Amino acid sequence: MLENIENKDEKNVLYEMGMSSVALGRVKYRVSRRELLACISEDDFAAKLHVIRLGFDRLLQERNKKQWFIDHGKLMLGALFEKADRDSTKLFDAYDEMINFVSIESNWKNIKDELATRDVKIMNFYDIALDFILLDAFEDLESPPSAITSVIQNRWLSQSFKKTTLATAVWSVLKAKRRLLKYPDGFISRFYSINEYLVPVLAWGFLGSEEELNRSCAYLKETIVDYLKCLFDPTRTRYTNLDDLSFDIEMHSKNYLQLILDNI
């Protein structure tokens, strides 16, 4: 498939091929982001999603490009924890453990099986890292569980006690979820290990009373959403051929990540 579109350079040819795949019912996805990403229709979203999947597949064929995303994802998390005045050591341990796990090819079959239970259709950077992990996290914090809101909204608790209680509440929720896992030592379990440290910081950042951290978390969300809008906009990302597409995805990724590191 990739070889057939390597050298085409007509404007938006990849989008047209995406539309053909949509018409044939070949583009499956877990949840529509049509409105969030300013697509004009469901088919428009699906066609652009098809294109972006191809672009990430092409880009991440190169080991050094893959390592860049790994390293800078960690830098972004570290910057957030520094802003929140939290120790990132245990988060980084969980992050490194996840990266090591997904890097082992013999684990991929079970990872695919696990993600299928969450309705993730494709093993692709967009579907897993951007959609399932990041966008879902932002959505969850728009309607947080009562265990979290009851802590944050309790006027009788000090801020330091709220943070400690919040971390305990998140740990309790994740502990209950772990009991239901098909693979107790799999991808989702490691994802929960990251969330054990990350979710309390994000919850406090979006819902707590520290204005600077509120601003940083809002900026993080807005910038990531604008990054995705940029990828889904053929006037900003070239859908001409795989070389142009993967180059633009890489450049946008670097530019937006630097904005986050400079301004979070």
CSV table of C-alpha atoms in Angstrom, one decimal:
chain,number,residue,atom,x,y,z
A,1,MET,CA,0.0,0.0,0.0
A,2,LEU,CA,2.7,2.5,1.0
A,3,GLU,CA,4.8,1.7,-2.1
A,4,ASN,CA,1.9,2.5,-4.4
A,5,ILE,CA,1.6,6.1,-3.2
A,6,GLU,CA,5.3,6.9,-2.6
A,7,ASN,CA,5.9,9.1,-5.5
A,8,LYS,CA,2.5,10.6,-6.3
A,9,ASP,CA,2.5,14.4,-5.9
A,10,GLU,CA,-0.9,15.6,-7.1
A,11,LYS,CA,-2.6,17.9,-4.6
A,12,ASN,CA,-4.5,16.0,-1.9
A,13,VAL,CA,-4.1,12.7,-3.7
A,14,LEU,CA,-3.9,10.9,-0.3
A,15,TYR,CA,-7.1,12.5,0.8
A,16,GLU,CA,-8.8,11.3,-2.4
A,17,MET,CA,-7.5,7.8,-1.7
A,18,GLY,CA,-8.8,8.1,1.9
A,19,MET,CA,-12.2,9.0,0.6
A,20,SER,CA,-12.2,5.9,-1.6
A,21,SER,CA,-11.4,3.7,1.4
A,22,VAL,CA,-14.2,5.4,3.3
A,23,ALA,CA,-16.6,4.7,0.5
A,24,LEU,CA,-15.6,1.0,0.7
A,25,GLY,CA,-16.1,0.9,4.4
A,26,ARG,CA,-12.4,0.2,5.2
A,27,VAL,CA,-11.8,3.1,7.6
A,28,LYS,CA,-12.7,2.0,11.2
A,29,TYR,CA,-12.3,4.1,14.3
A,30,ARG,CA,-13.2,4.0,18.0
A,31,VAL,CA,-14.7,7.4,18.3
A,32,SER,CA,-15.4,10.3,16.0
A,33,ARG,CA,-13.4,13.5,16.5
A,34,ARG,CA,-15.2,15.3,13.6
A,35,GLU,CA,-16.3,18.4,15.6
A,36,LEU,CA,-13.1,18.6,17.8
A,37,LEU,CA,-10.9,18.6,14.7
A,38,ALA,CA,-13.1,20.9,12.6
A,39,CYS,CA,-13.9,18.4,9.9
A,40,ILE,CA,-16.8,19.2,7.6
A,41,SER,CA,-18.4,15.7,7.8
A,42,GLU,CA,-18.0,12.2,9.1
A,43,ASP,CA,-16.5,11.1,5.8
A,44,ASP,CA,-14.1,14.0,5.8
A,45,PHE,CA,-12.9,13.0,9.3
A,46,ALA,CA,-12.5,9.4,8.3
A,47,ALA,CA,-10.6,10.2,5.1
A,48,LYS,CA,-8.2,12.5,6.9
A,49,LEU,CA,-7.8,9.9,9.7
A,50,HIS,CA,-6.8,7.3,7.0
A,51,VAL,CA,-4.2,9.8,5.7
A,52,ILE,CA,-2.8,10.6,9.1
A,53,ARG,CA,-2.4,6.9,10.0
A,54,LEU,CA,-0.4,6.4,6.8
A,55,GLY,CA,1.8,9.4,7.7
A,56,PHE,CA,2.6,8.2,11.2
A,57,ASP,CA,3.2,4.6,9.9
A,58,ARG,CA,5.7,6.0,7.4
A,59,LEU,CA,7.4,8.5,9.9
A,60,LEU,CA,7.8,5.9,12.7
A,61,GLN,CA,9.4,3.3,10.4
A,62,GLU,CA,12.7,5.1,11.2
A,63,ARG,CA,14.1,4.2,14.6
A,64,ASN,CA,15.5,7.7,15.4
A,65,LYS,CA,12.1,9.3,14.7
A,66,LYS,CA,10.4,6.9,17.0
A,67,GLN,CA,12.9,7.6,19.7
A,68,TRP,CA,12.3,11.3,19.3
A,69,PHE,CA,8.6,10.8,20.2
A,70,ILE,CA,9.6,8.6,23.2
A,71,ASP,CA,12.1,11.1,24.5
A,72,HIS,CA,10.0,14.2,24.0
A,73,GLY,CA,6.9,12.6,25.4
A,74,LYS,CA,8.9,12.1,28.6
A,75,LEU,CA,10.2,15.7,28.5
A,76,MET,CA,6.6,16.9,28.2
A,77,LEU,CA,5.5,14.9,31.2
A,78,GLY,CA,8.6,16.1,33.1
A,79,ALA,CA,7.8,19.7,32.4
A,80,LEU,CA,4.2,19.3,33.6
A,81,PHE,CA,5.4,17.6,36.9
A,82,GLU,CA,8.0,20.4,37.4
A,83,LYS,CA,5.2,23.0,37.0
A,84,ALA,CA,3.1,21.1,39.5
A,85,ASP,CA,6.1,20.9,41.9
A,86,ARG,CA,5.8,17.1,41.9
A,87,ASP,CA,8.6,14.4,41.9
A,88,SER,CA,8.5,12.7,38.5
A,89,THR,CA,10.8,9.8,39.4
A,90,LYS,CA,8.1,7.1,39.8
A,91,LEU,CA,6.2,8.4,36.8
A,92,PHE,CA,9.3,8.1,34.7
A,93,ASP,CA,9.9,4.6,36.0
A,94,ALA,CA,6.3,3.6,34.9
A,95,TYR,CA,6.8,5.4,31.5
A,96,ASP,CA,10.1,3.6,30.9
A,97,GLU,CA,8.5,0.2,31.8
A,98,MET,CA,5.7,0.9,29.3
A,99,ILE,CA,8.2,1.8,26.5
A,100,ASN,CA,10.2,-1.3,27.2
A,101,PHE,CA,7.1,-3.5,27.2
A,102,VAL,CA,5.7,-2.1,23.9
A,103,SER,CA,9.2,-2.4,22.3
A,104,ILE,CA,9.1,-6.2,22.5
A,105,GLU,CA,7.5,-7.6,19.4
A,106,SER,CA,6.3,-10.8,21.1
A,107,ASN,CA,4.0,-8.6,23.3
A,108,TRP,CA,2.2,-7.0,20.3
A,109,LYS,CA,-0.4,-9.7,19.8
A,110,ASN,CA,-1.6,-9.4,23.4
A,111,ILE,CA,-1.4,-5.6,23.2
A,112,LYS,CA,-3.7,-5.6,20.1
A,113,ASP,CA,-6.1,-8.0,21.9
A,114,GLU,CA,-6.2,-5.7,25.0
A,115,LEU,CA,-6.8,-2.6,22.9
A,116,ALA,CA,-9.5,-4.3,20.9
A,117,THR,CA,-11.5,-4.7,24.2
A,118,ARG,CA,-11.3,-0.8,24.4
A,119,ASP,CA,-12.5,-0.6,20.8
A,120,VAL,CA,-9.2,0.6,19.5
A,121,LYS,CA,-9.3,-0.4,15.8
A,122,ILE,CA,-5.8,0.1,14.6
A,123,MET,CA,-2.3,-0.2,16.2
A,124,ASN,CA,-1.2,3.3,15.2
A,125,PHE,CA,0.4,6.3,17.0
A,126,TYR,CA,-2.7,8.4,16.4
A,127,ASP,CA,-5.2,5.7,17.6
A,128,ILE,CA,-3.2,4.8,20.8
A,129,ALA,CA,-1.2,7.7,22.0
A,130,LEU,CA,-3.1,10.7,20.7
A,131,ASP,CA,-6.8,9.5,20.7
A,132,PHE,CA,-7.1,6.7,23.3
A,133,ILE,CA,-4.6,8.2,25.8
A,134,LEU,CA,-4.5,12.0,25.4
A,135,LEU,CA,-7.9,13.0,24.1
A,136,ASP,CA,-9.7,10.5,26.3
A,137,ALA,CA,-7.8,11.9,29.3
A,138,PHE,CA,-8.9,15.4,28.5
A,139,GLU,CA,-12.5,14.3,28.0
A,140,ASP,CA,-12.5,12.3,31.3
A,141,LEU,CA,-11.4,15.4,33.2
A,142,GLU,CA,-14.4,17.3,31.8
A,143,SER,CA,-16.6,14.9,33.7
A,144,PRO,CA,-14.4,13.5,36.5
A,145,PRO,CA,-15.5,10.7,38.8
A,146,SER,CA,-17.2,11.7,42.0
A,147,ALA,CA,-14.3,10.2,43.9
A,148,ILE,CA,-12.2,13.0,42.5
A,149,THR,CA,-14.6,15.9,42.5
A,150,SER,CA,-15.6,15.2,46.1
A,151,VAL,CA,-12.0,15.7,47.2
A,152,ILE,CA,-11.3,18.8,45.2
A,153,GLN,CA,-14.6,20.5,46.1
A,154,ASN,CA,-14.3,19.9,49.8
A,155,ARG,CA,-13.8,23.3,51.3
A,156,TRP,CA,-12.7,22.0,54.7
A,157,LEU,CA,-9.6,20.3,53.4
A,158,SER,CA,-6.2,22.0,53.0
A,159,GLN,CA,-4.6,22.0,49.6
A,160,SER,CA,-1.8,19.6,50.7
A,161,PHE,CA,-4.4,17.2,52.2
A,162,LYS,CA,-6.5,17.4,49.0
A,163,LYS,CA,-3.5,16.4,46.9
A,164,THR,CA,-2.7,13.4,49.1
A,165,THR,CA,-6.4,12.3,49.3
A,166,LEU,CA,-6.7,12.8,45.5
A,167,ALA,CA,-3.8,10.5,44.8
A,168,THR,CA,-5.3,7.9,47.2
A,169,ALA,CA,-8.7,8.2,45.5
A,170,VAL,CA,-7.1,7.6,42.0
A,171,TRP,CA,-5.1,4.7,43.3
A,172,SER,CA,-8.3,3.1,44.7
A,173,VAL,CA,-10.2,3.5,41.4
A,174,LEU,CA,-7.3,2.0,39.4
A,175,LYS,CA,-6.9,-0.8,41.9
A,176,ALA,CA,-10.5,-1.8,41.3
A,177,LYS,CA,-10.0,-1.6,37.5
A,178,ARG,CA,-6.9,-3.8,37.6
A,179,ARG,CA,-8.9,-6.6,39.1
A,180,LEU,CA,-11.0,-6.8,35.9
A,181,LEU,CA,-8.0,-7.0,33.5
A,182,LYS,CA,-7.6,-10.0,31.2
A,183,TYR,CA,-3.9,-9.5,31.2
A,184,PRO,CA,-2.8,-8.4,34.8
A,185,ASP,CA,0.7,-7.6,33.6
A,186,GLY,CA,-0.1,-6.2,30.1
A,187,PHE,CA,-0.5,-2.9,28.3
A,188,ILE,CA,-3.5,-1.6,30.2
A,189,SER,CA,-1.9,-2.5,33.6
A,190,ARG,CA,1.1,-0.5,32.7
A,191,PHE,CA,-1.1,2.3,31.4
A,192,TYR,CA,-2.7,2.4,34.8
A,193,SER,CA,0.7,2.5,36.5
A,194,ILE,CA,1.4,5.7,34.6
A,195,ASN,CA,-2.1,7.1,35.4
A,196,GLU,CA,-1.5,6.4,39.1
A,197,TYR,CA,1.0,9.3,39.1
A,198,LEU,CA,-0.3,11.4,36.1
A,199,VAL,CA,-4.0,11.6,36.8
A,200,PRO,CA,-3.7,13.3,40.2
A,201,VAL,CA,-1.5,15.9,38.7
A,202,LEU,CA,-3.9,16.5,35.7
A,203,ALA,CA,-7.0,16.5,37.9
A,204,TRP,CA,-5.5,19.0,40.3
A,205,GLY,CA,-4.2,21.0,37.3
A,206,PHE,CA,-7.5,21.2,35.6
A,207,LEU,CA,-9.9,21.3,38.6
A,208,GLY,CA,-7.8,22.6,41.5
A,209,SER,CA,-7.3,26.1,42.7
A,210,GLU,CA,-3.7,26.8,41.6
A,211,GLU,CA,-4.1,29.4,38.9
A,212,GLU,CA,-0.6,29.0,37.3
A,213,LEU,CA,-1.0,25.2,37.1
A,214,ASN,CA,-4.6,25.7,35.7
A,215,ARG,CA,-3.2,27.9,33.0
A,216,SER,CA,-0.5,25.4,32.1
A,217,CYS,CA,-2.9,22.5,31.9
A,218,ALA,CA,-5.3,24.5,29.8
A,219,TYR,CA,-2.4,25.5,27.5
A,220,LEU,CA,-1.3,21.9,27.2
A,221,LYS,CA,-4.8,20.7,26.1
A,222,GLU,CA,-5.3,23.6,23.7
A,223,THR,CA,-1.9,23.1,22.1
A,224,ILE,CA,-2.4,19.4,21.6
A,225,VAL,CA,-5.8,19.9,20.1
A,226,ASP,CA,-4.5,22.6,17.8
A,227,TYR,CA,-1.6,20.2,16.8
A,228,LEU,CA,-4.2,17.6,15.8
A,229,LYS,CA,-6.3,20.2,13.9
A,230,CYS,CA,-3.2,21.1,12.0
A,231,LEU,CA,-2.6,17.5,11.0
A,232,PHE,CA,-6.2,17.2,9.9
A,233,ASP,CA,-6.0,20.4,7.8
A,234,PRO,CA,-4.6,19.8,4.2
A,235,THR,CA,-3.9,23.5,3.9
A,236,ARG,CA,-1.3,23.1,6.7
A,237,THR,CA,-0.2,19.5,6.2
A,238,ARG,CA,0.5,18.3,2.7
A,239,TYR,CA,-1.6,15.3,1.6
A,240,THR,CA,0.4,15.0,-1.7
A,241,ASN,CA,2.6,12.0,-1.1
A,242,LEU,CA,4.0,10.0,1.9
A,243,ASP,CA,7.3,11.9,1.9
A,244,ASP,CA,5.6,15.3,2.1
A,245,LEU,CA,3.1,14.0,4.6
A,246,SER,CA,5.5,12.4,7.0
A,247,PHE,CA,7.9,15.4,6.8
A,248,ASP,CA,5.0,17.8,7.7
A,249,ILE,CA,3.9,15.6,10.6
A,250,GLU,CA,7.4,15.5,11.9
A,251,MET,CA,7.8,19.3,11.6
A,252,HIS,CA,4.5,20.0,13.3
A,253,SER,CA,5.2,17.6,16.0
A,254,LYS,CA,8.5,19.3,16.8
A,255,ASN,CA,7.1,22.8,16.6
A,256,TYR,CA,4.1,22.1,18.8
A,257,LEU,CA,6.1,20.1,21.3
A,258,GLN,CA,8.6,23.0,21.6
A,259,LEU,CA,5.7,25.4,22.2
A,260,ILE,CA,4.5,23.2,25.1
A,261,LEU,CA,8.0,23.0,26.6
A,262,ASP,CA,8.5,26.7,26.3
A,263,ASN,CA,5.1,27.8,27.7
A,264,ILE,CA,3.7,25.1,30.0
